[in-house]
Amino acid sequence: MTELLLKNVRPFGGAATDILIRDGRIARIGAGEVGAAAVEDGCGAIAIPGLVEAHAHLDKSLWGMGWHVHQAGPSLEDKISTERRLRRELDIDPRRQSARQVALAASHGTTAIRSHVDVDTDQKLWCFEGVAETRERFHDVMDIEIVAFPQSGLMIRPGTLELMDAALANGADVVGGLDPCGIDRDPKGQLDAIFGLAQKHGKPIDIHLHEADELGAFSLEMIIERTAALGMHGKVTVSHAFCLGMPDRARAAALTEQLAREDIAIATTAPASRPVPAAAELRRAGVRLCAGSDGIRDTWGPYGNLDMLERALFIGLRNNFRNDSDVEFALHVCTQGGADVMELKDYGLREGAVADIVLVEAETVPEAVAARPRRKLVLKRGKPVARYGQPLFTVE
Ligand SMILES: [Zn+2]
């Protein structure tokens, strides 16, 4: 039996208390008898559950490879083809780069990641295998879920479907998809194919949908129809869903109602550059919302740091959240929202839950989101994995 006592911490900024962790789970929140437990003094820090990165691309980042001078043109197709070319030219090794991102994410208090991983006819399963190796290597530091993601298109690249099928047979957790109209120009073909894979393997779906306005709404309706027809209620996530930010708010509201009805979740990055689904409207309708960093310093763009506390700030800014309760909801999206989508068992800051805990020095949760202080301590299943913004493990 291993025990750790977190003394003098404030769950969600509430009253100071102690958290006793036994064998990786929260055994007790509150004062009481303690045996031979190791002790960490929280000195009044706020305790929150581990942050959940629900939309990453662990196979893509150039983190640690020096500054990359951006080369891709402005269109989505330019970014996709430039990346395919540079993967081998720059040796963006998915194994090495995903390990570096695990350390970066852990240092910021993330304890679970859903990562889309490219599957295409050039790389074949190279990216999947690299990230799968990282998932295995760091299983005591990070829960990693892998989405088999047809980044270069599915119907326009024959052979991709078979590779996705192979990835799912070999341990990928989720079926990915991408702009069925904009990239494949065959929405029925792509959506039938990925829903078919999901049915075959008994896996959930997470579709990137960048398509704007009425085109995106059209694709979204086709996704909703298939979710209903195949009984995949609660098993489908749509990432980005920029179309829900469309100017026609009545149309967006009607789509939002349908998403709620089929329990289709939305993943957002809350980008400053695009219209996005309105978090408050999704919340009101009962649509589950999670968040992620998307690409981090990759051939798509120079930004990002995998800090989900900062992502909560971006959600707050993008949605004009000012009230404490709204800012707390932004953090909820980056914690429980992601945990729900990843179906993390026994997640949360409560007795009996897995002890994925982050300590952060702030007066209140909204202050923690606004100030984003370095994480004082990060526990994964009760074990310290990062302290004051530094991982306690090596990756190289
Ligand atoms: Zn993405």
Coordinates of C-alpha atoms and ligand atoms in Angstrom, one line a residue:
M1 CA 0.0 0.0 0.0
T2 CA 1.3 3.5 -0.9
E3 CA -0.1 6.6 0.8
L4 CA 0.4 10.3 0.2
L5 CA -1.2 13.0 2.3
L6 CA -1.7 16.4 0.5
K7 CA -1.9 18.7 3.5
N8 CA -3.5 22.1 3.5
V9 CA -4.9 22.3 0.0
R10 CA -8.2 24.0 -1.1
P11 CA -10.3 21.9 -3.5
F12 CA -11.6 24.3 -6.3
G13 CA -10.5 27.2 -4.1
G14 CA -12.7 26.3 -1.1
A15 CA -11.8 25.8 2.5
A16 CA -8.4 24.3 3.4
T17 CA -8.4 20.6 4.0
D18 CA -6.3 17.5 3.5
I19 CA -6.5 14.9 0.8
L20 CA -5.4 11.4 1.6
I21 CA -4.3 9.3 -1.4
R22 CA -4.0 5.6 -1.1
D23 CA -2.8 3.3 -3.9
G24 CA -3.4 6.0 -6.6
R25 CA -6.9 6.9 -5.5
I26 CA -8.4 9.6 -3.3
A27 CA -9.2 7.8 -0.1
R28 CA -10.4 10.8 2.0
I29 CA -10.9 14.5 1.7
G30 CA -10.8 16.0 5.1
A31 CA -8.8 15.8 8.3
G32 CA -8.4 12.5 10.2
E33 CA -6.1 9.8 11.3
V34 CA -3.1 9.2 9.0
G35 CA -0.7 6.3 9.3
A36 CA 2.7 6.3 7.7
A37 CA 1.7 8.4 4.7
A38 CA 4.3 10.5 2.9
V39 CA 3.3 14.2 3.2
E40 CA 3.2 17.1 0.7
D41 CA 2.4 20.5 2.2
G42 CA 0.1 22.3 -0.2
C43 CA 0.6 25.6 1.7
G44 CA -3.0 26.6 0.9
A45 CA -2.8 26.0 -2.9
I46 CA -5.9 25.3 -4.9
A47 CA -6.5 21.7 -5.9
I48 CA -8.2 20.9 -9.2
P49 CA -8.5 17.6 -11.0
G50 CA -5.9 16.8 -13.7
L51 CA -6.4 18.9 -16.8
V52 CA -7.7 17.1 -19.9
E53 CA -6.2 17.9 -23.3
A54 CA -9.1 16.6 -25.5
H55 CA -7.8 17.7 -28.9
A56 CA -4.0 17.4 -29.6
H57 CA -1.8 16.2 -32.4
L58 CA 1.1 14.5 -30.6
D59 CA 2.7 13.3 -33.9
K60 CA 3.1 16.7 -35.4
S61 CA 4.9 19.1 -33.1
L62 CA 8.4 20.5 -33.8
W63 CA 8.9 21.2 -30.1
G64 CA 12.6 20.9 -29.3
M65 CA 13.7 21.0 -32.9
G66 CA 14.6 24.7 -33.1
W67 CA 12.5 27.5 -34.6
H68 CA 10.7 26.5 -37.7
V69 CA 10.3 29.2 -40.4
H70 CA 6.7 28.8 -41.5
Q71 CA 6.4 27.6 -45.1
A72 CA 2.8 26.6 -45.7
G73 CA 0.3 28.7 -47.7
P74 CA -2.9 29.9 -46.3
S75 CA -5.3 27.2 -47.4
L76 CA -6.1 23.9 -45.5
E77 CA -4.8 21.9 -48.5
D78 CA -1.5 23.8 -48.5
K79 CA -1.0 23.1 -44.8
I80 CA -1.7 19.4 -45.3
S81 CA 0.6 18.9 -48.3
T82 CA 3.4 21.0 -46.8
E83 CA 3.3 18.9 -43.7
R84 CA 3.4 15.6 -45.6
R85 CA 6.5 16.9 -47.5
L86 CA 8.3 18.1 -44.4
R87 CA 7.6 15.1 -42.1
R88 CA 10.5 13.2 -43.7
E89 CA 12.6 16.2 -44.8
L90 CA 12.8 17.5 -41.2
D91 CA 12.6 14.1 -39.6
I92 CA 9.6 14.9 -37.4
D93 CA 9.8 11.6 -35.6
P94 CA 6.4 10.9 -34.1
R95 CA 7.9 8.8 -31.3
R96 CA 10.4 11.4 -30.2
Q97 CA 8.0 14.4 -30.6
S98 CA 5.1 12.8 -28.9
A99 CA 7.3 12.0 -25.9
R100 CA 8.4 15.6 -25.7
Q101 CA 4.8 16.7 -25.7
V102 CA 3.9 14.3 -23.0
A103 CA 6.5 16.0 -20.8
L104 CA 5.3 19.5 -21.7
A105 CA 1.7 18.6 -21.1
A106 CA 2.5 17.0 -17.7
S107 CA 4.5 20.0 -16.7
H108 CA 1.3 22.1 -17.2
G109 CA -0.9 19.7 -15.2
T110 CA -2.4 17.7 -18.0
T111 CA -3.0 14.1 -17.0
A112 CA -5.0 12.8 -20.1
I113 CA -4.7 13.5 -23.8
R114 CA -6.8 12.6 -26.8
S115 CA -4.5 12.8 -29.8
H116 CA -5.5 12.7 -33.4
V117 CA -2.7 10.9 -35.2
D118 CA -2.2 11.1 -39.0
V119 CA -2.9 8.0 -41.1
D120 CA -2.1 8.4 -44.8
T121 CA -0.7 6.5 -47.7
D122 CA 2.7 8.3 -47.4
Q123 CA 3.3 7.8 -43.7
K124 CA 1.1 4.7 -43.5
L125 CA 1.2 3.7 -39.7
W126 CA 4.5 5.5 -38.8
C127 CA 2.7 8.2 -36.8
F128 CA 0.3 5.8 -35.1
E129 CA 3.1 3.4 -34.1
G130 CA 5.3 6.2 -32.7
V131 CA 2.5 7.7 -30.6
A132 CA 1.4 4.2 -29.5
E133 CA 4.9 3.6 -28.3
T134 CA 4.8 6.8 -26.3
R135 CA 1.5 5.8 -24.8
E136 CA 3.0 2.6 -23.6
R137 CA 6.2 4.2 -22.4
F138 CA 4.5 6.9 -20.4
H139 CA 1.4 5.0 -19.2
D140 CA 2.1 5.9 -15.6
V141 CA 2.3 9.6 -16.5
M142 CA -0.4 10.2 -19.0
D143 CA -3.6 8.6 -20.3
I144 CA -3.4 8.8 -24.0
E145 CA -6.2 8.1 -26.4
I146 CA -5.3 7.8 -30.1
V147 CA -7.6 8.9 -32.9
A148 CA -6.8 7.3 -36.3
F149 CA -7.0 10.5 -38.3
P150 CA -7.2 10.7 -42.2
Q151 CA -5.4 14.1 -42.3
S152 CA -4.8 13.9 -46.1
G153 CA -8.4 12.8 -46.9
L154 CA -10.1 9.4 -47.0
M155 CA -12.0 9.1 -50.3
I156 CA -9.4 11.0 -52.3
R157 CA -6.6 8.8 -51.1
P158 CA -7.4 5.1 -51.8
G159 CA -5.7 2.9 -49.3
T160 CA -6.3 5.2 -46.4
L161 CA -9.4 3.4 -45.2
E162 CA -7.5 0.1 -45.0
L163 CA -4.7 1.8 -43.0
M164 CA -7.2 3.3 -40.6
D165 CA -8.8 -0.2 -40.2
A166 CA -5.3 -1.6 -39.4
A167 CA -4.6 1.2 -36.8
L168 CA -8.0 0.5 -35.1
A169 CA -7.2 -3.3 -35.1
N170 CA -3.9 -2.5 -33.5
G171 CA -4.9 -0.2 -30.7
A172 CA -6.2 3.1 -32.0
D173 CA -9.1 4.1 -29.7
V174 CA -11.2 6.4 -31.9
V175 CA -12.2 6.8 -35.5
G176 CA -11.2 10.2 -37.0
G177 CA -12.6 12.1 -39.9
L178 CA -12.1 15.4 -41.7
D179 CA -14.2 17.9 -43.7
P180 CA -16.2 15.3 -45.7
C181 CA -17.2 18.0 -48.2
G182 CA -14.2 20.3 -48.2
I183 CA -11.4 17.8 -48.3
D184 CA -13.0 14.6 -49.8
R185 CA -15.8 16.3 -51.8
D186 CA -17.8 13.1 -51.0
P187 CA -19.6 13.5 -47.7
K188 CA -21.7 10.4 -48.1
G189 CA -18.6 8.3 -49.0
Q190 CA -16.5 9.5 -46.1
L191 CA -19.2 9.5 -43.4
D192 CA -20.4 6.1 -44.4
A193 CA -16.8 4.8 -44.3
I194 CA -15.9 6.2 -40.9
F195 CA -19.3 5.3 -39.3
G196 CA -18.8 1.8 -40.8
L197 CA -15.3 1.6 -39.2
A198 CA -16.7 2.7 -35.8
Q199 CA -19.4 0.0 -36.0
K200 CA -17.0 -2.6 -37.0
H201 CA -14.5 -1.9 -34.2
G202 CA -17.0 -0.7 -31.6
K203 CA -15.2 2.6 -31.3
P204 CA -16.3 6.3 -30.9
I205 CA -15.8 8.9 -33.6
D206 CA -14.1 12.3 -33.5
I207 CA -14.5 14.3 -36.7
H208 CA -12.6 17.5 -37.6
L209 CA -15.1 19.9 -39.1
H210 CA -13.6 23.1 -40.3
E211 CA -16.3 23.7 -43.0
A212 CA -18.0 27.1 -42.3
D213 CA -21.5 28.2 -42.5
E214 CA -24.1 26.3 -44.6
L215 CA -21.5 23.8 -45.9
G216 CA -20.5 22.8 -42.4
A217 CA -24.2 22.8 -41.3
F218 CA -24.9 20.3 -44.2
S219 CA -22.0 18.0 -43.1
L220 CA -23.1 18.4 -39.5
E221 CA -26.6 17.3 -40.3
M222 CA -25.3 14.2 -42.1
I223 CA -23.2 13.4 -39.0
I224 CA -26.3 13.8 -36.8
E225 CA -28.4 11.6 -39.1
R226 CA -25.9 8.8 -39.0
T227 CA -25.4 9.1 -35.2
A228 CA -29.1 8.7 -34.7
A229 CA -29.6 5.9 -37.3
L230 CA -26.7 3.8 -35.9
G231 CA -27.5 4.3 -32.3
M232 CA -24.2 6.1 -31.6
H233 CA -25.8 8.5 -29.1
G234 CA -23.0 9.8 -26.8
K235 CA -20.2 8.3 -28.9
V236 CA -19.5 11.1 -31.4
T237 CA -17.5 14.3 -31.1
V238 CA -17.2 17.0 -33.6
S239 CA -14.0 19.0 -33.4
H240 CA -14.0 22.7 -34.2
A241 CA -17.5 22.8 -35.7
F242 CA -16.9 26.4 -36.9
C243 CA -20.2 26.3 -38.7
L244 CA -22.0 26.7 -35.3
G245 CA -20.5 30.2 -35.1
M246 CA -22.4 31.1 -38.3
P247 CA -24.2 34.5 -38.5
D248 CA -27.6 32.8 -38.8
R249 CA -28.1 32.2 -35.1
A250 CA -31.5 30.6 -35.5
R251 CA -29.9 27.9 -37.8
A252 CA -27.1 27.4 -35.3
A253 CA -29.6 27.1 -32.4
A254 CA -31.6 24.4 -34.3
L255 CA -28.4 22.4 -35.0
T256 CA -27.4 22.8 -31.4
E257 CA -30.7 21.3 -30.3
Q258 CA -30.1 18.3 -32.6
L259 CA -26.6 17.8 -31.1
A260 CA -28.0 17.8 -27.6
R261 CA -30.6 15.3 -28.7
E262 CA -28.0 12.8 -30.0
D263 CA -25.5 13.7 -27.2
I264 CA -22.9 14.7 -29.8
A265 CA -20.0 16.5 -28.1
I266 CA -18.1 19.5 -29.4
A267 CA -14.3 20.0 -29.0
T268 CA -13.1 23.5 -29.3
T269 CA -9.7 25.3 -29.3
A270 CA -11.4 28.7 -28.9
P271 CA -9.3 30.2 -31.6
A272 CA -9.1 34.0 -31.9
S273 CA -9.1 33.8 -35.7
R274 CA -12.4 32.1 -36.5
P275 CA -16.1 32.1 -35.5
V276 CA -16.6 29.4 -33.0
P277 CA -19.5 27.6 -31.3
A278 CA -20.8 29.8 -28.5
A279 CA -19.9 28.0 -25.2
A280 CA -22.8 29.5 -23.3
E281 CA -25.3 28.4 -25.9
L282 CA -24.0 24.8 -26.0
R283 CA -24.1 24.8 -22.2
R284 CA -27.7 26.0 -22.1
A285 CA -28.7 23.3 -24.6
G286 CA -26.9 20.6 -22.7
V287 CA -24.3 19.9 -25.4
R288 CA -21.1 18.5 -23.9
L289 CA -18.0 20.7 -24.6
C290 CA -14.4 19.8 -24.3
A291 CA -11.2 21.7 -25.4
G292 CA -7.8 21.1 -26.7
S293 CA -4.7 22.9 -28.0
D294 CA -4.7 21.4 -31.5
G295 CA -1.3 21.7 -33.2
I296 CA 1.7 22.9 -31.1
R297 CA 4.5 24.6 -32.9
D298 CA 4.2 22.5 -36.0
T299 CA 4.3 23.1 -39.8
W300 CA 0.7 24.5 -39.5
G301 CA 1.7 27.4 -37.3
P302 CA 4.2 28.7 -34.7
Y303 CA 1.9 28.9 -31.6
G304 CA 0.9 26.8 -28.7
N305 CA 2.3 25.3 -25.5
L306 CA -0.2 22.5 -24.4
D307 CA -1.2 24.5 -21.3
M308 CA -4.9 23.7 -20.7
L309 CA -5.2 26.4 -18.0
E310 CA -4.2 28.8 -20.7
R311 CA -6.8 27.2 -22.9
A312 CA -9.4 27.9 -20.3
L313 CA -8.3 31.6 -20.5
F314 CA -8.8 31.5 -24.3
I315 CA -12.3 30.0 -23.9
G316 CA -13.1 32.8 -21.5
L317 CA -11.7 35.5 -23.8
R318 CA -13.4 34.0 -26.9
N319 CA -16.7 33.8 -25.2
N320 CA -16.5 37.1 -23.3
F321 CA -16.7 35.3 -19.9
R322 CA -16.3 37.7 -17.0
N323 CA -18.4 36.4 -14.1
D324 CA -16.6 34.0 -11.8
S325 CA -19.1 31.2 -12.5
D326 CA -18.5 31.5 -16.3
V327 CA -14.7 31.4 -15.9
E328 CA -15.1 28.4 -13.7
F329 CA -17.1 26.8 -16.5
A330 CA -14.2 27.5 -18.9
L331 CA -12.0 25.4 -16.6
H332 CA -14.7 22.8 -16.3
V333 CA -14.5 22.4 -20.1
C334 CA -10.8 21.8 -19.8
T335 CA -11.2 19.2 -17.0
Q336 CA -14.5 17.4 -16.6
G337 CA -15.6 18.2 -20.2
G338 CA -12.6 16.4 -21.6
A339 CA -12.9 13.6 -19.1
D340 CA -16.5 13.0 -20.2
V341 CA -15.5 12.8 -23.9
M342 CA -12.6 10.5 -23.2
E343 CA -14.9 8.5 -20.9
L344 CA -12.3 8.5 -18.1
K345 CA -13.4 6.3 -15.4
D346 CA -13.5 7.6 -11.8
Y347 CA -12.3 11.1 -12.8
G348 CA -12.7 14.1 -10.4
L349 CA -11.8 15.6 -7.1
R350 CA -13.8 13.3 -4.9
E351 CA -13.3 10.3 -2.6
G352 CA -12.9 7.1 -4.6
A353 CA -11.7 8.9 -7.8
V354 CA -8.3 8.4 -9.4
A355 CA -5.8 10.8 -7.8
D356 CA -5.0 12.9 -10.9
I357 CA -4.6 16.2 -9.1
V358 CA -3.0 19.6 -9.8
L359 CA -2.0 22.2 -7.2
V360 CA -1.9 25.8 -8.3
E361 CA -1.2 28.9 -6.2
A362 CA -4.1 31.3 -6.6
E363 CA -6.8 32.8 -4.4
T364 CA -9.7 31.5 -6.5
V365 CA -10.2 29.3 -9.6
P366 CA -11.0 32.3 -11.8
E367 CA -7.7 33.9 -10.7
A368 CA -5.9 30.7 -11.6
V369 CA -7.4 30.8 -15.1
A370 CA -6.6 34.5 -15.5
A371 CA -3.0 34.4 -14.1
R372 CA -2.0 30.8 -15.1
P373 CA 0.7 30.4 -12.5
R374 CA 3.2 27.6 -12.8
R375 CA 1.7 24.4 -11.5
K376 CA 3.0 23.8 -8.0
L377 CA 2.5 20.0 -8.1
V378 CA 1.0 17.5 -10.6
L379 CA 0.0 14.0 -9.4
K380 CA -0.8 11.2 -11.8
R381 CA -2.6 8.4 -10.0
G382 CA -1.2 9.8 -6.7
K383 CA 2.4 10.0 -7.9
P384 CA 4.2 13.3 -8.4
V385 CA 5.0 13.7 -12.1
A386 CA 5.8 17.5 -12.3
R387 CA 6.7 20.2 -9.8
Y388 CA 6.8 24.0 -10.4
G389 CA 6.4 23.6 -14.1
Q390 CA 9.1 21.0 -14.5
P391 CA 8.5 17.3 -15.3
L392 CA 9.9 14.8 -12.9
F393 CA 10.8 12.4 -15.6
T394 CA 13.0 12.4 -18.7
V395 CA 12.0 11.7 -22.3
E396 CA 15.2 11.8 -24.4
Ligands
ZN1 ZN -6.9 19.1 -35.0

